[in-house]
PDB file of C-alpha atoms in Angstrom:
ATOM      1  CA  MET Z   1     -47.912  23.805 -25.018  1.00 89.00           C
ATOM      2  CA  GLU Z   2     -45.522  23.952 -27.947  1.00 91.00           C
ATOM      3  CA  LEU Z   3     -41.873  22.938 -27.975  1.00 92.00           C
ATOM      4  CA  THR Z   4     -40.453  26.025 -29.622  1.00 91.00           C
ATOM      5  CA  ALA Z   5     -36.749  25.178 -29.332  1.00 92.00           C
ATOM      6  CA  ALA Z   6     -34.282  22.645 -27.890  1.00 91.00           C
ATOM      7  CA  GLU Z   7     -30.706  23.798 -27.357  1.00 92.00           C
ATOM      8  CA  PRO Z   8     -27.721  21.713 -26.218  1.00 92.00           C
ATOM      9  CA  ARG Z   9     -26.128  22.561 -22.898  1.00 91.00           C
ATOM     10  CA  ARG Z  10     -23.151  21.307 -20.907  1.00 89.00           C
ATOM     11  CA  LYS Z  11     -23.112  17.943 -19.128  1.00 85.00           C
ATOM     12  CA  HIS Z  12     -25.179  16.220 -21.837  1.00 90.00           C
ATOM     13  CA  LEU Z  13     -28.272  18.302 -21.175  1.00 92.00           C
ATOM     14  CA  THR Z  14     -30.739  19.889 -23.574  1.00 93.00           C
ATOM     15  CA  GLN Z  15     -32.580  23.080 -22.674  1.00 92.00           C
ATOM     16  CA  LEU Z  16     -36.219  22.968 -23.715  1.00 93.00           C
ATOM     17  CA  TYR Z  17     -38.163  26.104 -24.605  1.00 92.00           C
ATOM     18  CA  LEU Z  18     -41.920  25.838 -24.217  1.00 92.00           C
ATOM     19  CA  ASP Z  19     -44.170  28.482 -25.782  1.00 91.00           C
ATOM     20  CA  GLY Z  20     -41.069  30.610 -26.196  1.00 89.00           C
ATOM     21  CA  GLU Z  21     -40.072  30.422 -22.504  1.00 91.00           C
ATOM     22  CA  PRO Z  22     -37.210  28.399 -20.933  1.00 94.00           C
ATOM     23  CA  GLY Z  23     -38.460  25.075 -19.624  1.00 92.00           C
ATOM     24  CA  PRO Z  24     -36.653  22.172 -17.930  1.00 92.00           C
ATOM     25  CA  LYS Z  25     -33.247  20.841 -18.937  1.00 92.00           C
ATOM     26  CA  ILE Z  26     -33.484  17.235 -20.113  1.00 92.00           C
ATOM     27  CA  ASP Z  27     -30.856  14.548 -20.516  1.00 93.00           C
ATOM     28  CA  THR Z  28     -29.869  14.767 -24.172  1.00 94.00           C
ATOM     29  CA  GLU Z  29     -30.162  11.051 -24.902  1.00 93.00           C
ATOM     30  CA  VAL Z  30     -33.625  10.922 -23.341  1.00 92.00           C
ATOM     31  CA  PHE Z  31     -34.636  13.915 -25.449  1.00 90.00           C
ATOM     32  CA  LEU Z  32     -33.302  12.358 -28.661  1.00 91.00           C
ATOM     33  CA  LEU Z  33     -35.097   9.080 -27.952  1.00 91.00           C
ATOM     34  CA  SER Z  34     -38.358  10.994 -27.463  1.00 91.00           C
ATOM     35  CA  ARG Z  35     -38.127  12.119 -31.123  1.00 92.00           C
ATOM     36  CA  LEU Z  36     -39.574  15.487 -30.173  1.00 90.00           C
ATOM     37  CA  LYS Z  37     -38.739  18.430 -32.405  1.00 90.00           C
ATOM     38  CA  PRO Z  38     -39.480  22.158 -32.401  1.00 91.00           C
ATOM     39  CA  GLY Z  39     -43.071  22.770 -33.354  1.00 90.00           C
ATOM     40  CA  ASP Z  40     -44.407  19.635 -31.638  1.00 91.00           C
ATOM     41  CA  ALA Z  41     -47.177  19.892 -29.057  1.00 91.00           C
ATOM     42  CA  LEU Z  42     -46.225  18.712 -25.585  1.00 88.00           C
ATOM     43  CA  GLY Z  43     -48.794  17.931 -22.876  1.00 90.00           C
ATOM     44  CA  GLU Z  44     -48.240  18.248 -19.139  1.00 92.00           C
ATOM     45  CA  GLU Z  45     -48.212  14.484 -18.609  1.00 92.00           C
ATOM     46  CA  GLU Z  46     -45.780  13.935 -21.470  1.00 92.00           C
ATOM     47  CA  LEU Z  47     -43.470  16.628 -20.113  1.00 92.00           C
ATOM     48  CA  ARG Z  48     -43.614  15.188 -16.604  1.00 92.00           C
ATOM     49  CA  ALA Z  49     -42.756  11.712 -17.911  1.00 94.00           C
ATOM     50  CA  LEU Z  50     -39.866  13.170 -19.910  1.00 93.00           C
ATOM     51  CA  VAL Z  51     -38.454  14.923 -16.836  1.00 93.00           C
ATOM     52  CA  GLU Z  52     -38.806  11.781 -14.707  1.00 93.00           C
ATOM     53  CA  GLU Z  53     -37.077   9.601 -17.301  1.00 94.00           C
ATOM     54  CA  SER Z  54     -34.287  12.154 -17.623  1.00 94.00           C
ATOM     55  CA  ASP Z  55     -33.859  12.245 -13.849  1.00 94.00           C
ATOM     56  CA  ALA Z  56     -33.797   8.448 -13.611  1.00 95.00           C
ATOM     57  CA  ARG Z  57     -31.247   8.084 -16.393  1.00 94.00           C
ATOM     58  CA  ARG Z  58     -28.929  10.717 -14.950  1.00 94.00           C
ATOM     59  CA  ALA Z  59     -29.150   9.041 -11.547  1.00 96.00           C
ATOM     60  CA  ARG Z  60     -28.207   5.654 -13.015  1.00 94.00           C
ATOM     61  CA  GLU Z  61     -25.345   7.077 -15.047  1.00 94.00           C
ATOM     62  CA  LYS Z  62     -23.913   9.018 -12.115  1.00 95.00           C
ATOM     63  CA  ALA Z  63     -24.205   6.038  -9.781  1.00 96.00           C
ATOM     64  CA  LEU Z  64     -22.374   3.762 -12.206  1.00 96.00           C
ATOM     65  CA  TYR Z  65     -19.702   6.393 -12.783  1.00 95.00           C
ATOM     66  CA  LEU Z  66     -19.072   6.677  -9.040  1.00 96.00           C
ATOM     67  CA  LEU Z  67     -18.905   2.901  -8.592  1.00 95.00           C
ATOM     68  CA  GLU Z  68     -16.370   2.608 -11.412  1.00 93.00           C
ATOM     69  CA  HIS Z  69     -13.955   4.727  -9.394  1.00 92.00           C
ATOM     70  CA  ARG Z  70     -14.404   3.124  -5.969  1.00 92.00           C
ATOM     71  CA  SER Z  71     -16.883   1.176  -3.890  1.00 94.00           C
ATOM     72  CA  HIS Z  72     -19.537   3.052  -1.918  1.00 96.00           C
ATOM     73  CA  SER Z  73     -22.090   2.253   0.732  1.00 97.00           C
ATOM     74  CA  LYS Z  74     -25.693   2.515  -0.406  1.00 96.00           C
ATOM     75  CA  ARG Z  75     -26.358   5.637   1.655  1.00 96.00           C
ATOM     76  CA  GLU Z  76     -23.153   7.321   0.532  1.00 96.00           C
ATOM     77  CA  LEU Z  77     -23.920   6.635  -3.124  1.00 97.00           C
ATOM     78  CA  THR Z  78     -27.506   7.823  -2.810  1.00 97.00           C
ATOM     79  CA  GLU Z  79     -26.442  11.084  -1.177  1.00 95.00           C
ATOM     80  CA  LYS Z  80     -23.751  11.798  -3.767  1.00 95.00           C
ATOM     81  CA  VAL Z  81     -26.086  11.188  -6.698  1.00 96.00           C
ATOM     82  CA  ALA Z  82     -28.859  13.264  -5.130  1.00 95.00           C
ATOM     83  CA  ARG Z  83     -26.436  16.081  -4.431  1.00 92.00           C
ATOM     84  CA  THR Z  84     -24.883  16.272  -7.886  1.00 86.00           C
ATOM     85  CA  ALA Z  85     -27.044  14.729 -10.592  1.00 84.00           C
ATOM     86  CA  ALA Z  86     -30.641  13.875  -9.752  1.00 87.00           C
ATOM     87  CA  SER Z  87     -33.540  14.081  -7.326  1.00 92.00           C
ATOM     88  CA  ARG Z  88     -33.461  12.152  -4.060  1.00 94.00           C
ATOM     89  CA  GLU Z  89     -36.154   9.796  -5.331  1.00 94.00           C
ATOM     90  CA  ALA Z  90     -34.272   9.008  -8.543  1.00 96.00           C
ATOM     91  CA  ALA Z  91     -31.012   8.560  -6.637  1.00 96.00           C
ATOM     92  CA  GLN Z  92     -32.666   6.137  -4.212  1.00 96.00           C
ATOM     93  CA  ALA Z  93     -34.245   4.184  -7.068  1.00 96.00           C
ATOM     94  CA  ALA Z  94     -30.897   3.923  -8.847  1.00 96.00           C
ATOM     95  CA  ALA Z  95     -29.193   2.686  -5.675  1.00 96.00           C
ATOM     96  CA  ASP Z  96     -31.975   0.141  -5.074  1.00 97.00           C
ATOM     97  CA  ARG Z  97     -31.582  -1.193  -8.616  1.00 96.00           C
ATOM     98  CA  LEU Z  98     -27.807  -1.471  -8.358  1.00 96.00           C
ATOM     99  CA  GLU Z  99     -28.224  -3.313  -5.068  1.00 96.00           C
ATOM    100  CA  GLU Z 100     -30.643  -5.748  -6.732  1.00 95.00           C
ATOM    101  CA  LEU Z 101     -28.088  -6.367  -9.473  1.00 94.00           C
ATOM    102  CA  GLY Z 102     -25.358  -7.060  -6.923  1.00 93.00           C
ATOM    103  CA  LEU Z 103     -23.311  -4.021  -7.913  1.00 94.00           C
ATOM    104  CA  LEU Z 104     -23.894  -2.352  -4.549  1.00 95.00           C
ATOM    105  CA  ASN Z 105     -23.331  -4.343  -1.365  1.00 96.00           C
ATOM    106  CA  ASP Z 106     -23.097  -2.713   2.044  1.00 96.00           C
ATOM    107  CA  ARG Z 107     -21.594  -5.782   3.698  1.00 96.00           C
ATOM    108  CA  ALA Z 108     -18.790  -6.101   1.155  1.00 95.00           C
ATOM    109  CA  PHE Z 109     -18.177  -2.352   1.325  1.00 96.00           C
ATOM    110  CA  ALA Z 110     -18.022  -2.392   5.131  1.00 97.00           C
ATOM    111  CA  GLU Z 111     -15.541  -5.275   5.161  1.00 96.00           C
ATOM    112  CA  SER Z 112     -13.265  -3.605   2.628  1.00 95.00           C
ATOM    113  CA  TYR Z 113     -13.494  -0.158   4.220  1.00 96.00           C
ATOM    114  CA  ALA Z 114     -12.860  -1.455   7.731  1.00 95.00           C
ATOM    115  CA  ARG Z 115      -9.827  -3.406   6.516  1.00 93.00           C
ATOM    116  CA  GLU Z 116      -8.423  -0.288   4.851  1.00 94.00           C
ATOM    117  CA  LEU Z 117      -8.940   1.859   7.943  1.00 94.00           C
ATOM    118  CA  ILE Z 118      -7.393  -0.671  10.310  1.00 92.00           C
ATOM    119  CA  GLN Z 119      -4.536  -2.049   8.215  1.00 89.00           C
ATOM    120  CA  ARG Z 120      -3.549   0.981   6.116  1.00 91.00           C
ATOM    121  CA  LYS Z 121      -4.615   4.014   8.122  1.00 91.00           C
ATOM    122  CA  ARG Z 122      -4.087   2.288  11.482  1.00 91.00           C
ATOM    123  CA  TYR Z 123      -7.358   3.487  12.983  1.00 93.00           C
ATOM    124  CA  GLY Z 124      -8.586   2.150  16.291  1.00 92.00           C
ATOM    125  CA  LEU Z 125     -11.856   0.237  16.315  1.00 92.00           C
ATOM    126  CA  ARG Z 126     -13.694   3.109  18.014  1.00 92.00           C
ATOM    127  CA  ARG Z 127     -12.815   5.409  15.110  1.00 94.00           C
ATOM    128  CA  VAL Z 128     -13.634   2.691  12.572  1.00 95.00           C
ATOM    129  CA  ARG Z 129     -17.101   2.304  14.101  1.00 94.00           C
ATOM    130  CA  GLN Z 130     -17.629   6.041  13.739  1.00 95.00           C
ATOM    131  CA  GLU Z 131     -16.520   6.022  10.094  1.00 96.00           C
ATOM    132  CA  LEU Z 132     -18.745   3.064   9.222  1.00 96.00           C
ATOM    133  CA  ALA Z 133     -21.719   4.773  10.863  1.00 96.00           C
ATOM    134  CA  ARG Z 134     -20.964   7.917   8.873  1.00 95.00           C
ATOM    135  CA  LYS Z 135     -21.182   5.852   5.676  1.00 96.00           C
ATOM    136  CA  GLY Z 136     -24.580   4.528   6.703  1.00 95.00           C
ATOM    137  CA  ILE Z 137     -23.538   1.043   7.813  1.00 96.00           C
ATOM    138  CA  PRO Z 138     -25.949  -0.313  10.485  1.00 95.00           C
ATOM    139  CA  ARG Z 139     -24.415  -0.875  13.912  1.00 95.00           C
ATOM    140  CA  ASP Z 140     -25.083  -4.622  13.994  1.00 96.00           C
ATOM    141  CA  MET Z 141     -23.431  -5.073  10.587  1.00 96.00           C
ATOM    142  CA  ALA Z 142     -20.447  -2.991  11.686  1.00 96.00           C
ATOM    143  CA  GLU Z 143     -19.983  -5.144  14.792  1.00 94.00           C
ATOM    144  CA  GLU Z 144     -20.104  -8.323  12.708  1.00 94.00           C
ATOM    145  CA  VAL Z 145     -17.513  -6.925  10.321  1.00 95.00           C
ATOM    146  CA  LEU Z 146     -15.219  -5.860  13.167  1.00 93.00           C
ATOM    147  CA  ALA Z 147     -15.575  -9.086  15.158  1.00 90.00           C
ATOM    148  CA  PRO Z 148     -12.465 -10.726  13.590  1.00 89.00           C
ATOM    149  CA  TYR Z 149     -10.318  -7.813  14.738  1.00 85.00           C
ATOM    150  CA  GLY Z 150      -9.421  -8.335  18.374  1.00 73.00           C
ATOM    151  CA  GLU Z 151      -9.827  -5.000  20.149  1.00 66.00           C
ATOM    152  CA  GLU Z 152      -6.629  -5.231  22.157  1.00 62.00           C
ATOM    153  CA  ASP Z 153      -4.548  -7.159  19.612  1.00 66.00           C
ATOM    154  CA  SER Z 154      -5.163  -4.774  16.715  1.00 73.00           C
ATOM    155  CA  ALA Z 155      -4.858  -1.750  18.998  1.00 85.00           C
ATOM    156  CA  GLY Z 156      -1.467  -2.700  20.368  1.00 84.00           C
ATOM    157  CA  GLU Z 157       0.013  -3.582  17.003  1.00 84.00           C
ATOM    158  CA  ASN Z 158      -1.281  -0.449  15.308  1.00 88.00           C
ATOM    159  CA  ILE Z 159      -0.218   1.882  18.115  1.00 90.00           C
ATOM    160  CA  ARG Z 160       3.315   0.493  17.977  1.00 89.00           C
ATOM    161  CA  LEU Z 161       3.402   0.933  14.191  1.00 90.00           C
ATOM    162  CA  VAL Z 162       2.183   4.532  14.381  1.00 92.00           C
ATOM    163  CA  LEU Z 163       4.762   5.339  17.055  1.00 92.00           C
ATOM    164  CA  SER Z 164       7.640   3.799  15.131  1.00 90.00           C
ATOM    165  CA  LYS Z 165       6.750   5.447  11.800  1.00 90.00           C
ATOM    166  CA  ARG Z 166       5.605   8.900  12.888  1.00 90.00           C
ATOM    167  CA  TYR Z 167       6.899   9.518  16.387  1.00 91.00           C
ATOM    168  CA  ALA Z 168      10.210   7.702  16.580  1.00 90.00           C
ATOM    169  CA  LEU Z 169      11.563  10.115  19.201  1.00 90.00           C
ATOM    170  CA  TRP Z 170       8.654   9.790  21.612  1.00 89.00           C
ATOM    171  CA  ARG Z 171      10.848   8.230  24.318  1.00 89.00           C
ATOM    172  CA  GLU Z 172      13.360  11.086  24.285  1.00 88.00           C
ATOM    173  CA  ASP Z 173      11.212  14.149  23.631  1.00 89.00           C
ATOM    174  CA  GLU Z 174       8.330  15.204  25.871  1.00 89.00           C
ATOM    175  CA  LYS Z 175       6.662  17.297  23.143  1.00 92.00           C
ATOM    176  CA  VAL Z 176       6.806  14.389  20.721  1.00 92.00           C
ATOM    177  CA  ARG Z 177       5.273  12.134  23.381  1.00 91.00           C
ATOM    178  CA  ARG Z 178       2.362  14.500  23.908  1.00 92.00           C
ATOM    179  CA  ARG Z 179       1.744  14.872  20.159  1.00 93.00           C
ATOM    180  CA  ALA Z 180       1.845  11.092  19.791  1.00 93.00           C
ATOM    181  CA  VAL Z 181      -0.719  10.538  22.542  1.00 93.00           C
ATOM    182  CA  ALA Z 182      -3.069  13.179  21.088  1.00 93.00           C
ATOM    183  CA  ALA Z 183      -2.725  11.775  17.569  1.00 94.00           C
ATOM    184  CA  LEU Z 184      -3.383   8.208  18.705  1.00 94.00           C
ATOM    185  CA  GLN Z 185      -6.512   9.286  20.523  1.00 93.00           C
ATOM    186  CA  ARG Z 186      -7.740  11.005  17.365  1.00 94.00           C
ATOM    187  CA  LEU Z 187      -7.124   7.738  15.527  1.00 94.00           C
ATOM    188  CA  GLY Z 188      -9.589   6.099  17.886  1.00 92.00           C
ATOM    189  CA  TYR Z 189      -7.503   4.607  20.678  1.00 92.00           C
ATOM    190  CA  SER Z 190      -8.381   5.117  24.310  1.00 89.00           C
ATOM    191  CA  TYR Z 191      -5.889   6.743  26.664  1.00 88.00           C
ATOM    192  CA  GLU Z 192      -5.615   3.416  28.503  1.00 87.00           C
ATOM    193  CA  GLN Z 193      -4.698   1.579  25.287  1.00 88.00           C
ATOM    194  CA  VAL Z 194      -2.090   4.189  24.406  1.00 90.00           C
ATOM    195  CA  ARG Z 195      -0.644   4.274  27.916  1.00 88.00           C
ATOM    196  CA  GLU Z 196      -0.342   0.487  28.075  1.00 87.00           C
ATOM    197  CA  VAL Z 197       1.667   0.349  24.857  1.00 87.00           C
ATOM    198  CA  MET Z 198       3.830   3.305  25.800  1.00 87.00           C
ATOM    199  CA  GLY Z 199       4.806   1.623  29.031  1.00 81.00           C
ATOM    200  CA  GLY Z 200       2.591   3.453  31.471  1.00 58.00           C
ATOM    201  CA  LEU Z 201       3.475   6.883  30.152  1.00 50.00           C
ATOM    202  CA  ASP Z 202       1.720   9.611  32.110  1.00 47.00           C
ATOM    203  CA  THR Z 203       1.367  12.824  30.137  1.00 43.00           C
ATOM    204  CA  GLU Z 204      -0.438  14.714  32.843  1.00 40.00           C
TER     205      GLU Z 204
END
């Protein structure tokens, strides 16, 4: 087939035209490095290799861009790249490579994310376990990461902080008490944990 035209597109892509018909969009840098120009012959294997290299480069670039802004778990990063920039295979390969280079570390991510959820957002450990699982952190790793946080100690301290900052009138106002209990349960605390801190409050 003949490369009849190559036109720039948004997001650093180049639209190829093959035998006068629109073909695949290729990463512009990959296209420039190929040194192809209109009028050149392009075989199926050469085109396939070009598409694969474009996909791999876009996956790497997107993965690095995402990591520059914040840390990610490996599964989270793979899914984001596959959803927005590249094929699933290329996204997985990019994540594997970044993990090999030490730029992607699920254990370090889990420790940092759990600390943020517990100390800044005041989540209970049940909710933290759910959030770590959602990010693709294995259960055994999550339990190791959460081991330093005493279930009852962190729960009591965080419940008291949430009550004092958001529901200061819970002792005087029944509606505020009920909202506080519901909110704390959404944060991942059991009714028993909440009731113990609130002095045996019964909202039934």
